[in-house]
Coordinates of C-alpha atoms in Angstrom, one line a residue:
M1 CA 29.2 8.7 16.9
K2 CA 25.2 10.1 18.0
T3 CA 23.1 8.7 15.0
G4 CA 20.7 11.8 15.4
I5 CA 17.8 10.8 13.6
A6 CA 16.3 7.1 14.2
N7 CA 16.2 5.7 10.8
S8 CA 12.2 4.4 11.3
V9 CA 11.8 8.5 11.6
L10 CA 14.4 8.8 8.7
V11 CA 12.4 6.3 6.4
E12 CA 8.9 8.0 7.5
Q13 CA 10.4 11.3 6.1
V14 CA 11.0 9.9 3.0
R15 CA 7.4 8.2 2.7
N16 CA 6.3 12.2 3.8
T17 CA 7.7 13.3 0.6
A18 CA 8.3 10.9 -1.8
A19 CA 5.6 8.0 -1.0
W20 CA 5.4 7.8 -5.0
L21 CA 9.2 5.9 -4.8
W22 CA 7.3 2.9 -3.5
E23 CA 4.5 2.5 -6.8
T24 CA 7.9 3.4 -8.7
P25 CA 9.7 -0.3 -10.3
Q26 CA 12.7 1.5 -11.0
A27 CA 12.8 2.5 -7.7
A28 CA 13.0 -1.4 -6.4
P29 CA 16.1 -1.4 -4.9
L30 CA 15.9 1.6 -3.3
V31 CA 12.8 1.1 -1.8
A32 CA 14.5 -2.2 0.0
I33 CA 17.0 -0.5 1.6
F34 CA 13.9 1.7 3.0
D35 CA 12.3 -1.3 3.9
A36 CA 15.3 -3.2 5.7
A37 CA 15.7 -0.4 7.8
V38 CA 16.0 -1.1 11.7
D39 CA 16.9 1.6 14.4
E40 CA 20.9 1.0 15.3
P41 CA 21.9 1.7 19.0
G42 CA 22.3 5.2 19.9
D43 CA 26.3 5.2 20.1
R44 CA 29.4 3.7 20.2
A45 CA 29.3 4.2 24.2
E46 CA 26.0 3.0 24.6
L47 CA 27.5 -0.3 22.5
R48 CA 30.0 -0.8 24.9
A49 CA 28.2 -0.3 28.3
R50 CA 26.3 -3.2 26.4
S51 CA 29.6 -5.5 26.1
E52 CA 28.5 -4.8 22.4
P53 CA 31.5 -5.8 20.0
D54 CA 33.4 -2.9 18.5
A55 CA 32.4 -4.7 14.9
L56 CA 28.8 -4.5 15.7
A57 CA 29.1 -0.9 16.2
S58 CA 31.1 -0.4 12.7
A59 CA 28.4 -2.5 11.0
A60 CA 26.0 -0.6 12.4
D61 CA 27.6 2.9 11.5
V62 CA 27.9 1.9 7.8
R63 CA 23.7 0.2 7.5
T64 CA 23.2 3.6 9.1
L65 CA 25.0 5.3 6.2
R66 CA 24.2 3.7 3.8
L67 CA 19.9 4.7 4.7
R68 CA 20.9 8.0 4.7
L69 CA 22.5 8.2 1.7
A70 CA 19.5 6.7 0.1
A71 CA 17.4 9.5 2.0
H72 CA 19.3 12.0 0.8
Y73 CA 19.3 10.9 -2.8
A74 CA 15.4 10.3 -2.7
T75 CA 14.3 13.5 -1.2
V76 CA 17.1 16.5 -2.3
A77 CA 15.7 17.6 -5.1
T78 CA 11.7 17.4 -3.4
F79 CA 9.8 20.1 -1.7
V80 CA 10.8 18.6 1.7
P81 CA 14.4 16.7 1.4
T82 CA 15.6 15.0 5.1
D83 CA 18.2 16.8 6.9
V84 CA 21.4 14.3 7.3
D85 CA 23.7 16.7 4.8
A86 CA 25.9 17.1 8.5
H87 CA 25.8 13.5 8.9
I88 CA 27.0 11.8 5.3
R89 CA 29.5 14.8 4.4
H90 CA 31.1 14.9 8.3
H91 CA 29.8 12.8 11.6
H92 CA 30.2 9.5 9.9
W93 CA 33.4 9.8 8.3
M94 CA 34.8 11.6 11.6
A95 CA 34.1 8.6 13.3
I96 CA 35.8 5.9 11.2
D97 CA 39.7 4.8 12.2
D98 CA 39.6 1.2 10.8
A99 CA 40.3 1.0 7.4
G100 CA 38.0 -2.1 6.2
V101 CA 35.1 -0.2 8.1
F102 CA 35.7 3.1 5.6
A103 CA 36.0 0.8 2.3
A104 CA 33.2 -0.4 3.4
A105 CA 31.4 3.2 4.0
R106 CA 33.2 4.4 0.3
A107 CA 31.3 1.9 -0.7
C108 CA 27.8 3.2 0.1
S109 CA 29.1 6.3 -1.2
D110 CA 29.7 4.8 -4.8
E111 CA 26.8 3.3 -4.3
A112 CA 24.6 6.3 -3.8
A113 CA 26.5 8.7 -6.5
A114 CA 26.1 6.0 -9.7
R115 CA 22.5 6.0 -8.8
D116 CA 20.7 7.9 -11.7
P117 CA 19.0 11.3 -10.4
T118 CA 16.4 11.7 -13.2
L119 CA 14.3 8.8 -11.0
V120 CA 14.0 11.7 -8.3
S121 CA 14.9 15.0 -9.6
A122 CA 12.6 17.1 -12.6
R123 CA 16.4 19.0 -12.6
V124 CA 18.8 17.4 -14.3
T125 CA 20.4 19.0 -17.8
E126 CA 22.7 17.3 -20.1
G127 CA 23.5 14.0 -17.4
V128 CA 23.8 17.5 -14.4
S129 CA 23.0 17.9 -11.3
G130 CA 22.7 19.3 -7.7
H131 CA 22.7 15.4 -6.5
D132 CA 26.4 15.5 -8.0
G133 CA 27.3 18.6 -5.3
E134 CA 26.0 16.2 -2.9
W135 CA 28.4 13.6 -3.3
F136 CA 30.9 15.7 -4.1
S137 CA 30.2 16.8 -0.4
V138 CA 30.3 13.3 0.8
R139 CA 33.4 12.3 -0.9
A140 CA 35.0 15.4 0.2
G141 CA 34.0 14.3 3.9
A142 CA 36.1 11.0 3.4
L143 CA 39.2 12.5 1.4
G144 CA 39.5 14.8 4.4
R145 CA 39.4 11.6 6.9
A146 CA 41.4 9.5 5.1
L147 CA 44.1 12.3 4.6
L148 CA 44.0 12.5 8.4
L149 CA 44.5 8.8 9.0
R150 CA 46.6 8.8 6.6
W151 CA 45.5 6.4 3.9
A152 CA 47.2 7.2 1.1
D153 CA 45.3 5.1 -1.2
E154 CA 42.0 5.8 -0.1
A155 CA 43.3 9.8 -0.3
T156 CA 43.7 9.1 -4.2
A157 CA 41.3 7.3 -4.8
L158 CA 38.6 9.9 -3.8
A159 CA 40.8 12.8 -5.3
A160 CA 40.4 11.1 -8.7
L161 CA 36.9 10.2 -8.5
I162 CA 36.3 14.1 -7.2
D163 CA 38.5 15.3 -10.1
A164 CA 36.5 12.8 -12.8
E165 CA 33.5 14.6 -12.0
L166 CA 34.9 18.1 -11.9
D167 CA 36.2 17.6 -15.4
R168 CA 33.4 16.6 -16.5
E169 CA 31.1 19.3 -15.5
E170 CA 33.6 21.7 -16.9
R171 CA 33.5 20.1 -20.4
L172 CA 30.0 19.9 -20.7
L173 CA 29.1 23.9 -19.7
A174 CA 32.7 24.8 -21.8
A175 CA 30.7 23.2 -25.1
A176 CA 27.7 24.7 -24.0
V177 CA 29.0 28.1 -24.5
A178 CA 30.3 27.3 -27.9
R179 CA 27.9 26.0 -29.5
G180 CA 25.7 29.1 -28.6
A181 CA 24.0 26.3 -26.6
P182 CA 19.8 28.0 -25.5
A183 CA 20.0 29.7 -22.2
R184 CA 18.1 27.1 -20.8
T185 CA 20.6 25.0 -21.4
T186 CA 23.6 26.9 -20.4
L187 CA 22.4 28.7 -17.6
A188 CA 20.7 25.2 -16.2
L189 CA 24.3 23.9 -16.0
A190 CA 26.0 27.2 -14.8
T191 CA 23.3 26.9 -11.4
A192 CA 23.9 23.4 -11.4
L193 CA 27.7 24.2 -11.7
A194 CA 27.8 26.9 -8.9
H195 CA 25.6 25.0 -6.4
N196 CA 28.0 22.1 -6.7
L197 CA 31.4 23.9 -5.9
G198 CA 29.8 25.3 -3.8
D199 CA 29.4 22.2 -1.9
L200 CA 32.9 20.5 -2.5
S201 CA 34.3 24.0 -1.4
R202 CA 32.4 24.2 2.2
V203 CA 33.4 20.4 3.1
V204 CA 36.7 21.3 2.2
D205 CA 37.1 24.5 4.1
A206 CA 35.7 23.0 7.1
W207 CA 37.8 20.4 7.3
P208 CA 40.2 20.3 10.2
K209 CA 43.1 22.7 11.7
P210 CA 46.0 20.0 10.1
L211 CA 44.6 19.9 6.8
A212 CA 44.5 23.5 6.5
D213 CA 47.6 24.2 4.1
H214 CA 46.8 20.9 1.9
D215 CA 47.0 20.5 -1.2
Y216 CA 43.7 19.0 -2.4
R217 CA 41.7 21.8 0.0
A218 CA 43.8 24.4 -2.2
R219 CA 42.5 22.5 -5.7
Y220 CA 38.7 22.1 -4.3
S221 CA 38.5 25.9 -2.8
R222 CA 35.8 28.5 -3.9
L223 CA 36.6 27.0 -7.2
G224 CA 33.5 29.4 -8.7
H225 CA 35.4 32.2 -7.3
A226 CA 38.1 34.0 -9.5
D227 CA 39.3 34.7 -6.4
G228 CA 39.9 31.1 -5.4
P229 CA 43.5 29.5 -5.2
C230 CA 42.7 27.4 -8.4
R231 CA 41.3 29.2 -10.9
R232 CA 39.4 27.1 -13.8
P233 CA 37.5 29.7 -16.1
A234 CA 34.6 27.4 -17.2
F235 CA 34.0 27.2 -13.4
V236 CA 34.7 31.2 -12.9
L237 CA 32.3 31.7 -15.9
A238 CA 29.3 29.5 -14.0
G239 CA 30.0 31.7 -10.8
E240 CA 29.2 34.9 -12.5
L241 CA 26.4 33.3 -14.3
N242 CA 24.9 32.0 -11.0
K243 CA 25.6 35.3 -9.4
E244 CA 23.9 37.2 -12.0
I245 CA 21.2 35.9 -13.1
M246 CA 20.3 32.1 -11.4
A247 CA 20.9 32.4 -8.1
L248 CA 17.3 34.6 -7.3
E249 CA 15.2 31.8 -9.2
N250 CA 16.4 28.3 -7.2
H251 CA 15.9 29.3 -3.6
R252 CA 14.7 26.5 -1.9
F253 CA 11.3 27.3 -2.6
L254 CA 9.6 26.6 1.1
A255 CA 6.2 28.0 0.5
L256 CA 5.9 25.1 -1.7
R257 CA 6.2 22.5 1.0
K258 CA 2.5 23.4 2.6
P259 CA 0.4 22.0 -1.0
R260 CA 1.0 18.5 0.0
A261 CA -0.8 17.3 -2.8
L262 CA 2.8 18.7 -4.8
R263 CA 4.6 15.3 -3.6
R264 CA 2.0 12.7 -5.4
S265 CA 3.9 12.5 -8.4
R266 CA 7.0 12.5 -9.0
E267 CA 6.2 14.5 -12.5
L268 CA 5.1 17.4 -9.7
L269 CA 8.8 17.8 -8.5
L270 CA 9.8 21.4 -9.9
P271 CA 12.7 21.7 -12.6
V272 CA 15.3 24.6 -13.1
G273 CA 14.3 28.1 -12.2
P274 CA 12.5 30.2 -13.7
W275 CA 11.7 28.2 -16.6
F276 CA 8.2 27.3 -14.9
D277 CA 5.6 27.7 -17.8
D278 CA 5.7 23.9 -18.7
W279 CA 5.5 23.6 -15.0
G280 CA 2.6 26.1 -14.2
E281 CA 0.8 24.3 -17.6
L282 CA 1.3 20.9 -15.8
I283 CA -0.5 21.6 -12.8
G284 CA -3.4 23.8 -14.5
R285 CA -3.9 20.1 -16.2
S286 CA -3.2 17.4 -14.2
A287 CA -5.2 14.9 -13.5
L288 CA -3.6 14.4 -10.0
L289 CA -4.8 17.4 -8.5
D290 CA -8.2 19.3 -8.2
D291 CA -9.2 23.0 -8.6
G292 CA -8.3 22.9 -4.1
D293 CA -5.0 21.5 -4.3
R294 CA -4.5 23.9 -7.4
A295 CA -5.8 26.6 -5.4
E296 CA -3.5 26.1 -3.0
V297 CA -0.6 25.5 -5.1
V298 CA -1.6 29.3 -6.0
S299 CA -1.4 30.7 -3.1
A300 CA 2.0 29.3 -2.2
L301 CA 3.5 31.0 -5.6
I302 CA 2.0 34.2 -4.5
E303 CA 3.3 34.0 -1.7
L304 CA 7.0 33.4 -2.9
H305 CA 6.2 36.1 -5.3
L306 CA 5.4 38.6 -2.0
S307 CA 8.8 37.1 -0.7
S308 CA 10.6 37.8 -3.5
P309 CA 9.1 40.3 -5.9
R310 CA 12.0 39.8 -8.0
Q311 CA 12.2 36.4 -8.9
Q312 CA 10.5 35.2 -11.8
G313 CA 9.9 31.6 -12.3
C314 CA 6.8 31.9 -10.0
L315 CA 5.3 34.5 -12.5
R316 CA 5.7 32.1 -14.8
A317 CA 4.0 29.4 -13.1
L318 CA 1.2 31.1 -12.3
A319 CA 1.2 32.2 -16.2
G320 CA 1.4 28.6 -17.3
I321 CA -1.8 27.9 -14.4
H322 CA -3.7 31.0 -15.6
R323 CA -2.8 29.3 -19.8
T324 CA -4.4 26.1 -19.0
T325 CA -7.5 27.0 -16.3
R326 CA -10.9 28.1 -17.4
G327 CA -11.3 31.4 -16.3
G328 CA -7.6 31.8 -15.5
L329 CA -6.3 33.0 -12.3
A330 CA -9.4 34.8 -11.2
S331 CA -11.2 31.4 -10.8
Y332 CA -9.0 30.7 -8.1
V333 CA -9.5 33.8 -6.4
A334 CA -12.4 32.9 -4.0
E335 CA -10.2 29.8 -2.5
L336 CA -7.3 31.5 -1.7
P337 CA -6.6 33.2 2.0
A338 CA -7.7 37.0 2.5
R339 CA -3.7 37.9 2.8
V340 CA -2.8 37.0 -0.8
R341 CA -6.4 37.3 -2.9
K342 CA -6.2 41.2 -3.3
E343 CA -2.2 40.2 -4.6
A344 CA -3.3 37.8 -7.6
L345 CA -4.3 39.7 -10.6
R346 CA -2.3 42.9 -9.5
G347 CA 1.0 44.5 -10.7
R348 CA 4.1 42.4 -11.8
I349 CA 1.2 39.1 -11.4
R350 CA -0.8 40.4 -13.6
D351 CA 2.1 41.7 -16.0
A352 CA 3.4 38.2 -16.3
L353 CA -0.3 37.2 -17.1
D354 CA 0.4 38.7 -20.7
V355 CA 3.7 37.2 -21.7
S356 CA 3.8 34.5 -23.5
H357 CA 6.5 31.5 -22.7
E358 CA 8.2 32.5 -26.0
H359 CA 8.2 36.2 -25.1
F360 CA 9.8 35.4 -21.7
E361 CA 12.2 32.5 -23.3
A362 CA 13.4 35.4 -25.7
R363 CA 14.1 37.8 -22.7
M364 CA 16.4 35.3 -20.7
E365 CA 18.2 34.5 -24.4
K366 CA 19.2 38.1 -24.5
R367 CA 19.9 38.3 -20.9
L368 CA 23.1 36.0 -21.4
R369 CA 24.0 37.1 -24.2
A370 CA 24.2 40.5 -22.8
N371 CA 26.6 39.1 -19.7
A372 CA 30.3 39.9 -20.1
A373 CA 31.1 37.2 -18.5
Y374 CA 29.5 35.0 -21.3
G375 CA 30.3 37.1 -24.0
S376 CA 34.0 37.0 -22.7
A377 CA 33.4 32.9 -22.2
L378 CA 33.3 32.8 -26.3
S379 CA 37.3 33.9 -26.6
W380 CA 38.5 31.0 -25.2
T381 CA 35.6 28.0 -25.4
R382 CA 35.0 27.9 -29.2
P383 CA 38.8 27.5 -30.2
R384 CA 38.3 24.7 -28.7
W385 CA 35.3 23.4 -29.6
T386 CA 36.0 23.9 -33.0
A387 CA 39.4 22.1 -32.5
R388 CA 37.2 19.5 -30.9
A389 CA 34.4 19.1 -33.7
R390 CA 37.4 19.4 -36.2
R391 CA 38.5 16.2 -34.6
L392 CA 35.0 14.5 -34.5
T393 CA 34.3 14.8 -37.8
H394 CA 38.3 13.3 -38.8
R395 CA 36.9 10.4 -37.3
A396 CA 33.4 10.0 -38.7
E397 CA 35.5 10.3 -42.3
R398 CA 37.2 7.9 -41.3
F399 CA 35.0 5.7 -39.9
R400 CA 32.9 5.9 -43.1
L401 CA 35.9 4.8 -45.3

């Protein structure tokens, strides 16, 4: 197996986007993985040419997988994620043909999935985040390999982990809808689920041809789509809400890679869009940034707006910065590049500055309640939620007695 990026380069990329990890006590076990990393030999052919035993090659593969999973966990919700997706989802697993090595590799994936995403992400809602989709995809890659090699026990264990996480996320979204949770909660859950289901589907849909008709592929493919082979209403709802309301608001925000000052602290990470008012206010008042840094962020946000005029999140961030800056956005205009300077205080940006945080939240509530898929979901979530609430109340009363 070609190892791709050198381990030392990968660690340097993590430092480039999340150097604050090295100053975070809770991240000490994670940082220890990065600090212990060394460059491994390039591939198995190279090791054979050097007369190295296969055991050494396998150990190197597992160490490399563990490092890449750690790097992916650390950076996937930052402004500049590392690019190891294909390796942790496919290449590493397809190179394994020994049951012991597979078990060690699966232990690495379990270790990664057990980490708390809130340490490295501001995009966690009721315990659900895009990290869960990353682990879906890793485990789906491992599952495909286990099925090919007819390792039934490993396949069963992996499927059980995937199913348990699917059930957890399904329950959380259905409960949010049933209790009439705020739009910010329901829509953030929906977009996380849609992302996670997409990650899972992309991997199982790319399984080798011998698995094309396998039951597991049908079970996990296109769960967020109404035409999927295994229809689960909460997942279809997540897909619909994401498509109709949220997808435009949660792209990669590539323009925000340029302001390097945003990489100084975990607290500057971007939350779930389009609710960027608070984040904008943070940018406007943070002692971690100076006015030059803020002007660079304002420029990047205007670039985002120009590239996607219908996106609301960047406008809300600009409104937040405007509110917390003496003199408002106008105070940064002189420092902006000429190509965006003239756009800073006109059109939709000017209109957004006059919309309060509360007014915007009310708009999002209205959009959610008016959504047809959301309205129909009330018919199948609320009876279930009411029955569950009665059971919990009954248990609480018995406990008091």
